[in-house]
N, CA and C atoms as an extended XYZ file, in Angstrom:
348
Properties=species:S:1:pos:R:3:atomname:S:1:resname:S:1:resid:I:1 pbc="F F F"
N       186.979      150.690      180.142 N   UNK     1
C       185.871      151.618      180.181 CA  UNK     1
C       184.643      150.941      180.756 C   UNK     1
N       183.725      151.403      181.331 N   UNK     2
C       182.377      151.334      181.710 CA  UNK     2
C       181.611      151.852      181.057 C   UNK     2
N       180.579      151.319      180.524 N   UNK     3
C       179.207      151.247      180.040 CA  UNK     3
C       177.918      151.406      180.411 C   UNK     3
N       177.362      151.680      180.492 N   UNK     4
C       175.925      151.711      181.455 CA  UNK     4
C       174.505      152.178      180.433 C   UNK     4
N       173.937      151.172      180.938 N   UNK     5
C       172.394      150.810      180.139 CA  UNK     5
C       171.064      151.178      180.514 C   UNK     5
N       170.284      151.896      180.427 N   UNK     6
C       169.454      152.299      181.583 CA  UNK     6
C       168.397      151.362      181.095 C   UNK     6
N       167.070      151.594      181.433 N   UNK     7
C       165.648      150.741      181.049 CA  UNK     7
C       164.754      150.732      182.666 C   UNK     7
N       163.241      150.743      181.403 N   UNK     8
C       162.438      151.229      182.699 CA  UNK     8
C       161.412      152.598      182.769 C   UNK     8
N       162.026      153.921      181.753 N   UNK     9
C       161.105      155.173      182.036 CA  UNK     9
C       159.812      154.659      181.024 C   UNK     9
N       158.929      155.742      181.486 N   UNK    10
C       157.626      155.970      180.583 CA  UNK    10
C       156.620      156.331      180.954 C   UNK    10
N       155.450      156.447      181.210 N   UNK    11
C       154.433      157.504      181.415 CA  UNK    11
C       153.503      156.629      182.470 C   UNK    11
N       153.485      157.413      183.085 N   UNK    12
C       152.160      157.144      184.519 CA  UNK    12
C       151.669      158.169      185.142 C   UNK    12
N       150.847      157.882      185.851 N   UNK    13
C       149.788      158.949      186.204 CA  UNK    13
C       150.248      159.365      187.416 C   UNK    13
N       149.913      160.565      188.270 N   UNK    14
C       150.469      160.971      189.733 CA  UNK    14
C       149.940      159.895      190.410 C   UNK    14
N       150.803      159.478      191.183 N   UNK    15
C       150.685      158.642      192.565 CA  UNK    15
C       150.823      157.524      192.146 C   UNK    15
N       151.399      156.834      191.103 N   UNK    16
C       151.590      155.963      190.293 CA  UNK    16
C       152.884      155.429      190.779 C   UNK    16
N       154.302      154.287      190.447 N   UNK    17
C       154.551      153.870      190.646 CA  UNK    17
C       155.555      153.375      189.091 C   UNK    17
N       157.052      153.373      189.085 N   UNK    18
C       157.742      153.117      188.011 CA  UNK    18
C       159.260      152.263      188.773 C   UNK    18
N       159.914      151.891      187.750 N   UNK    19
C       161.236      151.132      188.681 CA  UNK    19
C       161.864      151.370      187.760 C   UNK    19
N       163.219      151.836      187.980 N   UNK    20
C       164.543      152.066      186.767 CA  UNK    20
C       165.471      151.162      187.202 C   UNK    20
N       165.918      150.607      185.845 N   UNK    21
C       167.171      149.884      186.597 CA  UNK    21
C       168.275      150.258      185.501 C   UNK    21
N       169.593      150.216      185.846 N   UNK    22
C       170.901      150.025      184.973 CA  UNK    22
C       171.759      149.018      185.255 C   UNK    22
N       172.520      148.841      184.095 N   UNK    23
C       172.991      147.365      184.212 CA  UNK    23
C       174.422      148.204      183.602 C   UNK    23
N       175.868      147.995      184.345 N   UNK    24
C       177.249      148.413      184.370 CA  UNK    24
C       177.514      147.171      183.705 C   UNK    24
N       178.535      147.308      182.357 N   UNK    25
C       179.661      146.498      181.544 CA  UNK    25
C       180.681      146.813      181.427 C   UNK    25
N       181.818      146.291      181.299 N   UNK    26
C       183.233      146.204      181.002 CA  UNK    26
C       184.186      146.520      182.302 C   UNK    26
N       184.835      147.955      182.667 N   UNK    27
C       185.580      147.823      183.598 CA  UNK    27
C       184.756      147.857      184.870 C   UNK    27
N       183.952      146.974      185.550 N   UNK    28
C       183.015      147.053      186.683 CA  UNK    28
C       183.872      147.140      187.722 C   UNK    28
N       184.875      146.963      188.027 N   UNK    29
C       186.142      146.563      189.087 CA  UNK    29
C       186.351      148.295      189.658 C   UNK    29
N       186.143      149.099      188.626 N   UNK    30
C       186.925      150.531      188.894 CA  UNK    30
C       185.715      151.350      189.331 C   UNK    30
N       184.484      150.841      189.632 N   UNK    31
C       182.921      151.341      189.566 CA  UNK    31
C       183.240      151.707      191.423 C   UNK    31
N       183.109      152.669      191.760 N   UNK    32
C       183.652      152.827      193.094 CA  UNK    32
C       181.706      153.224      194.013 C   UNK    32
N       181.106      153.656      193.163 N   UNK    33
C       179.322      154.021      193.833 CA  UNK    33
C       178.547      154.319      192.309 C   UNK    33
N       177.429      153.553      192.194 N   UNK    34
C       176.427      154.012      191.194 CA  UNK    34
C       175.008      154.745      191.897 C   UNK    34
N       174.508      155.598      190.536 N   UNK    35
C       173.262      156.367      191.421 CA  UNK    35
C       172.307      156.944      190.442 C   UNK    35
N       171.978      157.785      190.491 N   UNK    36
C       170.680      158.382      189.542 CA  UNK    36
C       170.530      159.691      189.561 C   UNK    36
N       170.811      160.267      188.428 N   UNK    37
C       170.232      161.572      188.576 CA  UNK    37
C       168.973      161.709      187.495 C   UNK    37
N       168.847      163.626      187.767 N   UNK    38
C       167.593      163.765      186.796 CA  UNK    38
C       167.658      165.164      185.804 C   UNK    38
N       167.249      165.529      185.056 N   UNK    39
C       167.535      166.844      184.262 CA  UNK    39
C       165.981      166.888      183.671 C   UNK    39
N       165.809      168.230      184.117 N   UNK    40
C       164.647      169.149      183.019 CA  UNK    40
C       165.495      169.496      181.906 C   UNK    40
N       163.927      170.480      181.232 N   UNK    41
C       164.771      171.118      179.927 CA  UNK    41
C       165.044      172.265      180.784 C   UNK    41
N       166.538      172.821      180.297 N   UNK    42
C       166.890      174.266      180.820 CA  UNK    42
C       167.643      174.378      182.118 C   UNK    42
N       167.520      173.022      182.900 N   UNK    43
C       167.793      173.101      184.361 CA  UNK    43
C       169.238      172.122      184.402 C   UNK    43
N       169.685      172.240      185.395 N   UNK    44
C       170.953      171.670      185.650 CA  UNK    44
C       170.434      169.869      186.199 C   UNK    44
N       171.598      168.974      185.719 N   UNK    45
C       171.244      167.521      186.257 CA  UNK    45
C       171.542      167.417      187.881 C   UNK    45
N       170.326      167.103      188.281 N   UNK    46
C       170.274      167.020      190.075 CA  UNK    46
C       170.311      165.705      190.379 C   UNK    46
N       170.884      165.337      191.488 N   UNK    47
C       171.478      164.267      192.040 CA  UNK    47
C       169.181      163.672      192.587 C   UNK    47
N       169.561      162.399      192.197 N   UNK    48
C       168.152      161.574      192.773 CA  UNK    48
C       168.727      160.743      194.249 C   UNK    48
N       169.338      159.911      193.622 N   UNK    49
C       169.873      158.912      195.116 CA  UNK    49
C       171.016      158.733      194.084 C   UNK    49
N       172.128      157.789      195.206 N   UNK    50
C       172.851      157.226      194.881 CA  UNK    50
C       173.606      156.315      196.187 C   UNK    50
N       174.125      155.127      195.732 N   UNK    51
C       174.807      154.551      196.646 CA  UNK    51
C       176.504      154.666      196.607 C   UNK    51
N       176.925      154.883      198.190 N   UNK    52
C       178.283      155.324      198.093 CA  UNK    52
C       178.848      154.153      197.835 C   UNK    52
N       180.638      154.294      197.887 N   UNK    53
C       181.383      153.147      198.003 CA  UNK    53
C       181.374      152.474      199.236 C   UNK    53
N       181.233      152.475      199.976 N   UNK    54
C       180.553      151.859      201.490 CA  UNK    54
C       179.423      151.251      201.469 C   UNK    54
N       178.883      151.985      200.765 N   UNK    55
C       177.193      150.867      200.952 CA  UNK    55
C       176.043      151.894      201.322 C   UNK    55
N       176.634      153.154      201.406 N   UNK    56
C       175.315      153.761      202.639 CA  UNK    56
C       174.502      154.952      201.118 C   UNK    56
N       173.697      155.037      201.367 N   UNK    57
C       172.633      155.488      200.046 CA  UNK    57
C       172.304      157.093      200.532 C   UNK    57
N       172.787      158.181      199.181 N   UNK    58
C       172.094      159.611      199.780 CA  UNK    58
C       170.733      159.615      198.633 C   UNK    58
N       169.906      160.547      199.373 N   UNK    59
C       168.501      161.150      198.660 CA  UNK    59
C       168.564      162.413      198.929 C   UNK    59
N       167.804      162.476      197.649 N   UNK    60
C       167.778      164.278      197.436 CA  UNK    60
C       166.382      164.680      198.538 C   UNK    60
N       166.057      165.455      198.767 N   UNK    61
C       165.227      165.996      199.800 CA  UNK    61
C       164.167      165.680      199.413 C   UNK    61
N       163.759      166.242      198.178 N   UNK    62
C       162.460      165.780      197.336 CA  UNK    62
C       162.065      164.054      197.053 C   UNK    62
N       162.913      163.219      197.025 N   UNK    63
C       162.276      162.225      196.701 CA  UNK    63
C       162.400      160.883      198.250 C   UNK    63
N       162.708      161.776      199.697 N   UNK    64
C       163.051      160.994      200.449 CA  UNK    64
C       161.578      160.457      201.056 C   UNK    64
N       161.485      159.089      201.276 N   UNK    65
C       160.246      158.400      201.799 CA  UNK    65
C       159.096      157.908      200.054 C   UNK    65
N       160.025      158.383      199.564 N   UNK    66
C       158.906      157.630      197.861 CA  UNK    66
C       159.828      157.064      197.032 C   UNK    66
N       161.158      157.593      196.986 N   UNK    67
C       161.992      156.337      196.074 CA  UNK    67
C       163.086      155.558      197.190 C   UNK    67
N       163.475      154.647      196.538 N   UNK    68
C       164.292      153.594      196.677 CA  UNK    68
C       165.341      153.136      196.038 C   UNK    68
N       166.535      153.703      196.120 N   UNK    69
C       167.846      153.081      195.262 CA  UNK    69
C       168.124      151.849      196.050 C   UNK    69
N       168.883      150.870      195.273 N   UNK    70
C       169.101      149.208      195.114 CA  UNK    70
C       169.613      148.976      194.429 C   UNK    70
N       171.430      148.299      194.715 N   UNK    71
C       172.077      147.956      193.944 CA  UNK    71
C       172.958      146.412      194.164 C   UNK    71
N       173.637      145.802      193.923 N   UNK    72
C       174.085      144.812      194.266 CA  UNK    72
C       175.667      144.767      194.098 C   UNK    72
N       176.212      143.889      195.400 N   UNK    73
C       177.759      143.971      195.640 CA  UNK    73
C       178.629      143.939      195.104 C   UNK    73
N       178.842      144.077      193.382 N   UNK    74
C       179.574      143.843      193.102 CA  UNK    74
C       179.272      145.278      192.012 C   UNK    74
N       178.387      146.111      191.915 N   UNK    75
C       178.331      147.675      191.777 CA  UNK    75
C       178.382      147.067      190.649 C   UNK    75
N       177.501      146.391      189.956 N   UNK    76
C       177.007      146.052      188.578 CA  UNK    76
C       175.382      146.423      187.638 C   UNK    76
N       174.842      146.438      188.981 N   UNK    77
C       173.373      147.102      188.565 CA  UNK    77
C       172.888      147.802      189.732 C   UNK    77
N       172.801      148.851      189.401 N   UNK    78
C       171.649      149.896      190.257 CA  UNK    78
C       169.919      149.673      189.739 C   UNK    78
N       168.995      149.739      191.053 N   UNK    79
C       167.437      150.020      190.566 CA  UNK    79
C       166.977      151.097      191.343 C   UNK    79
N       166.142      151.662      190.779 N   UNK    80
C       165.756      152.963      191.848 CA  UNK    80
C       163.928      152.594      191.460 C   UNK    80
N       163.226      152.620      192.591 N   UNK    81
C       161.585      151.841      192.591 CA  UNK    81
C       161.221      153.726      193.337 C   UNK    81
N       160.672      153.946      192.321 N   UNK    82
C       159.949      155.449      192.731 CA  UNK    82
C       158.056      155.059      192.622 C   UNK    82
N       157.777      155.580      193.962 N   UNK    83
C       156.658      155.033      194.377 CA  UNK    83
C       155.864      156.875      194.499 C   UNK    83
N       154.913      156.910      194.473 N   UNK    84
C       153.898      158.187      194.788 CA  UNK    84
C       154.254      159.217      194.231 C   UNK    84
N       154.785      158.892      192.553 N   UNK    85
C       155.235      159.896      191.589 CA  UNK    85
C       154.430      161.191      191.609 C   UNK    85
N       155.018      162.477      191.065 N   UNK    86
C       154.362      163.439      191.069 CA  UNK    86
C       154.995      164.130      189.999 C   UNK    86
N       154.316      164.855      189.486 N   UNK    87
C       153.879      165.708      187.964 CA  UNK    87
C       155.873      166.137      188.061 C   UNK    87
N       155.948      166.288      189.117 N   UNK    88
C       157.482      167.472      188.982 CA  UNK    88
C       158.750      166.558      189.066 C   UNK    88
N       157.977      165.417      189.365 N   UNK    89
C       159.076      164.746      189.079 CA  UNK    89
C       159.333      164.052      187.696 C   UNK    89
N       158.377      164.531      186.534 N   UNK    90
C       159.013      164.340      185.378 CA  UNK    90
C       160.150      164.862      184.764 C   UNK    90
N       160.763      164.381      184.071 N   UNK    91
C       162.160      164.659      183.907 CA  UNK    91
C       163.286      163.162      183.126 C   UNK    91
N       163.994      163.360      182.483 N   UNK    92
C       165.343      162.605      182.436 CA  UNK    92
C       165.752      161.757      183.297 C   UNK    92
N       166.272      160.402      182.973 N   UNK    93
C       166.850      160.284      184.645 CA  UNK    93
C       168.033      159.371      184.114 C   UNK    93
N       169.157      159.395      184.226 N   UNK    94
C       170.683      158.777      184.024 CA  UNK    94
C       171.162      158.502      185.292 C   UNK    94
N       171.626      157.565      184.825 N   UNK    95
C       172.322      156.172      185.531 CA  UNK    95
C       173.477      156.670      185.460 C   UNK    95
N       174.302      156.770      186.990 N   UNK    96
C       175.877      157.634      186.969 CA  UNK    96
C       176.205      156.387      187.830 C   UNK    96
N       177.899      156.288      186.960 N   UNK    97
C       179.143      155.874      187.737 CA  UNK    97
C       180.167      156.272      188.094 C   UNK    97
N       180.404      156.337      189.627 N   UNK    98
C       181.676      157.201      189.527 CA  UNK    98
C       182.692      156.390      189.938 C   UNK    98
N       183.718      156.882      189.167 N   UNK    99
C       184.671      155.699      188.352 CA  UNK    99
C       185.934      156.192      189.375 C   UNK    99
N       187.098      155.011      189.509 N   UNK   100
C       188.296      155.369      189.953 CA  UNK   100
C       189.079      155.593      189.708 C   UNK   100
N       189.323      157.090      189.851 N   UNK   101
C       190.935      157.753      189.160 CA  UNK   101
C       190.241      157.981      187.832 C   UNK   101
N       189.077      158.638      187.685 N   UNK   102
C       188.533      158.998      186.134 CA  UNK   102
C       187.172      159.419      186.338 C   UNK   102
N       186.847      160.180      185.198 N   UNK   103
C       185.771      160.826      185.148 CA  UNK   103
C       184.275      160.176      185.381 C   UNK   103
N       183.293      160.377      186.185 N   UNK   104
C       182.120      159.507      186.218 CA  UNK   104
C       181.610      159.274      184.266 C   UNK   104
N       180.701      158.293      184.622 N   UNK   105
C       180.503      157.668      183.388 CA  UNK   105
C       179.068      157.866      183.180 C   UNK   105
N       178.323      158.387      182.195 N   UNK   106
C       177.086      158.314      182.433 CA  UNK   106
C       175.761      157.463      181.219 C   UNK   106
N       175.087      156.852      181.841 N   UNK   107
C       174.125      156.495      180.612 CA  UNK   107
C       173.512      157.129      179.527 C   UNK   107
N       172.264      156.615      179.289 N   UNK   108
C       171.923      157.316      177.830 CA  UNK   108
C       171.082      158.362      178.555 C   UNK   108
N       169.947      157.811      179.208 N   UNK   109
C       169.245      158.383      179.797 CA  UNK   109
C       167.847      157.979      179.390 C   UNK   109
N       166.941      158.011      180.403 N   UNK   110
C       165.471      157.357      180.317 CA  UNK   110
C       164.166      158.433      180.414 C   UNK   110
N       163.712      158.328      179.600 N   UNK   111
C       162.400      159.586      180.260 CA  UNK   111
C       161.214      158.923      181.064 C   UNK   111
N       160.911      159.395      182.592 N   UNK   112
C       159.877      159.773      183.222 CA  UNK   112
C       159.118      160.896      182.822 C   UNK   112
N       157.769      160.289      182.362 N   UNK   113
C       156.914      161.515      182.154 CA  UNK   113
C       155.316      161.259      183.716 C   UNK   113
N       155.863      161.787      184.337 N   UNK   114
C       154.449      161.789      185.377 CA  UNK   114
C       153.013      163.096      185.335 C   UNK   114
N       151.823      162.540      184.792 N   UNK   115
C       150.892      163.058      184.139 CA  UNK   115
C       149.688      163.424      185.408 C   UNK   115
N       149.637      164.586      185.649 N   UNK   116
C       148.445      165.177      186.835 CA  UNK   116
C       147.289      164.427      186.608 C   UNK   116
């Protein structure tokens, strides 16, 4: 099994500046792309970034040119550095693995609160 740890959310002001990181334990071998999503209350969890099994990184429309996913080769820790935060992008944000030959794996989850 895989594990995943998030650390990193908490409160800043618009145009402010936060970094998430997660740290993957146990079966890391079967970790095929890690990434980030986000959830309101009421709303469905939307994809933030994530890096594929190749290497190449998607962004959601909304956060392209202000965040930054970053992970390292051996798909053990993801960081995502969100720069020129804004009010709407408060929200949840979990650390996803998607696993091989099995269901993605997901963290606890971290709160971003970004304050007008």
């Amino acid at each position: 099994q895989v594990q995943l740890v998030e650390s990193g959310g908490g409160l800043v002001q618009a145009g402010g500046s936060l970094r998430l990181s997660c740290v993957a334990s146990g079966r890391t071998f079967d970790i095929l792309g890690l990434g980030w999503y986000r959830q309101t209350s009421g709303e469905h969890r939307e994809l933030v970034a994530r890096i594929r099994s190749g290497g190449t990184a998607d962004y959601s429309d909304s956060v392209k040119g202000r965040f930054t996913i970053s992970g390292d080769n051996a798909k053990t820790t993801v960081s995502l550095q969100m720069n020129s935060l804004k009010p709407e992008d408060t929200a949840v944000y979990y650390c996803n693995a998607a696993i091989r030959w099995s269901n993605d794996v997901w963290g606890q989850g971290t709160q971003v609160t970004v304050s007008s």
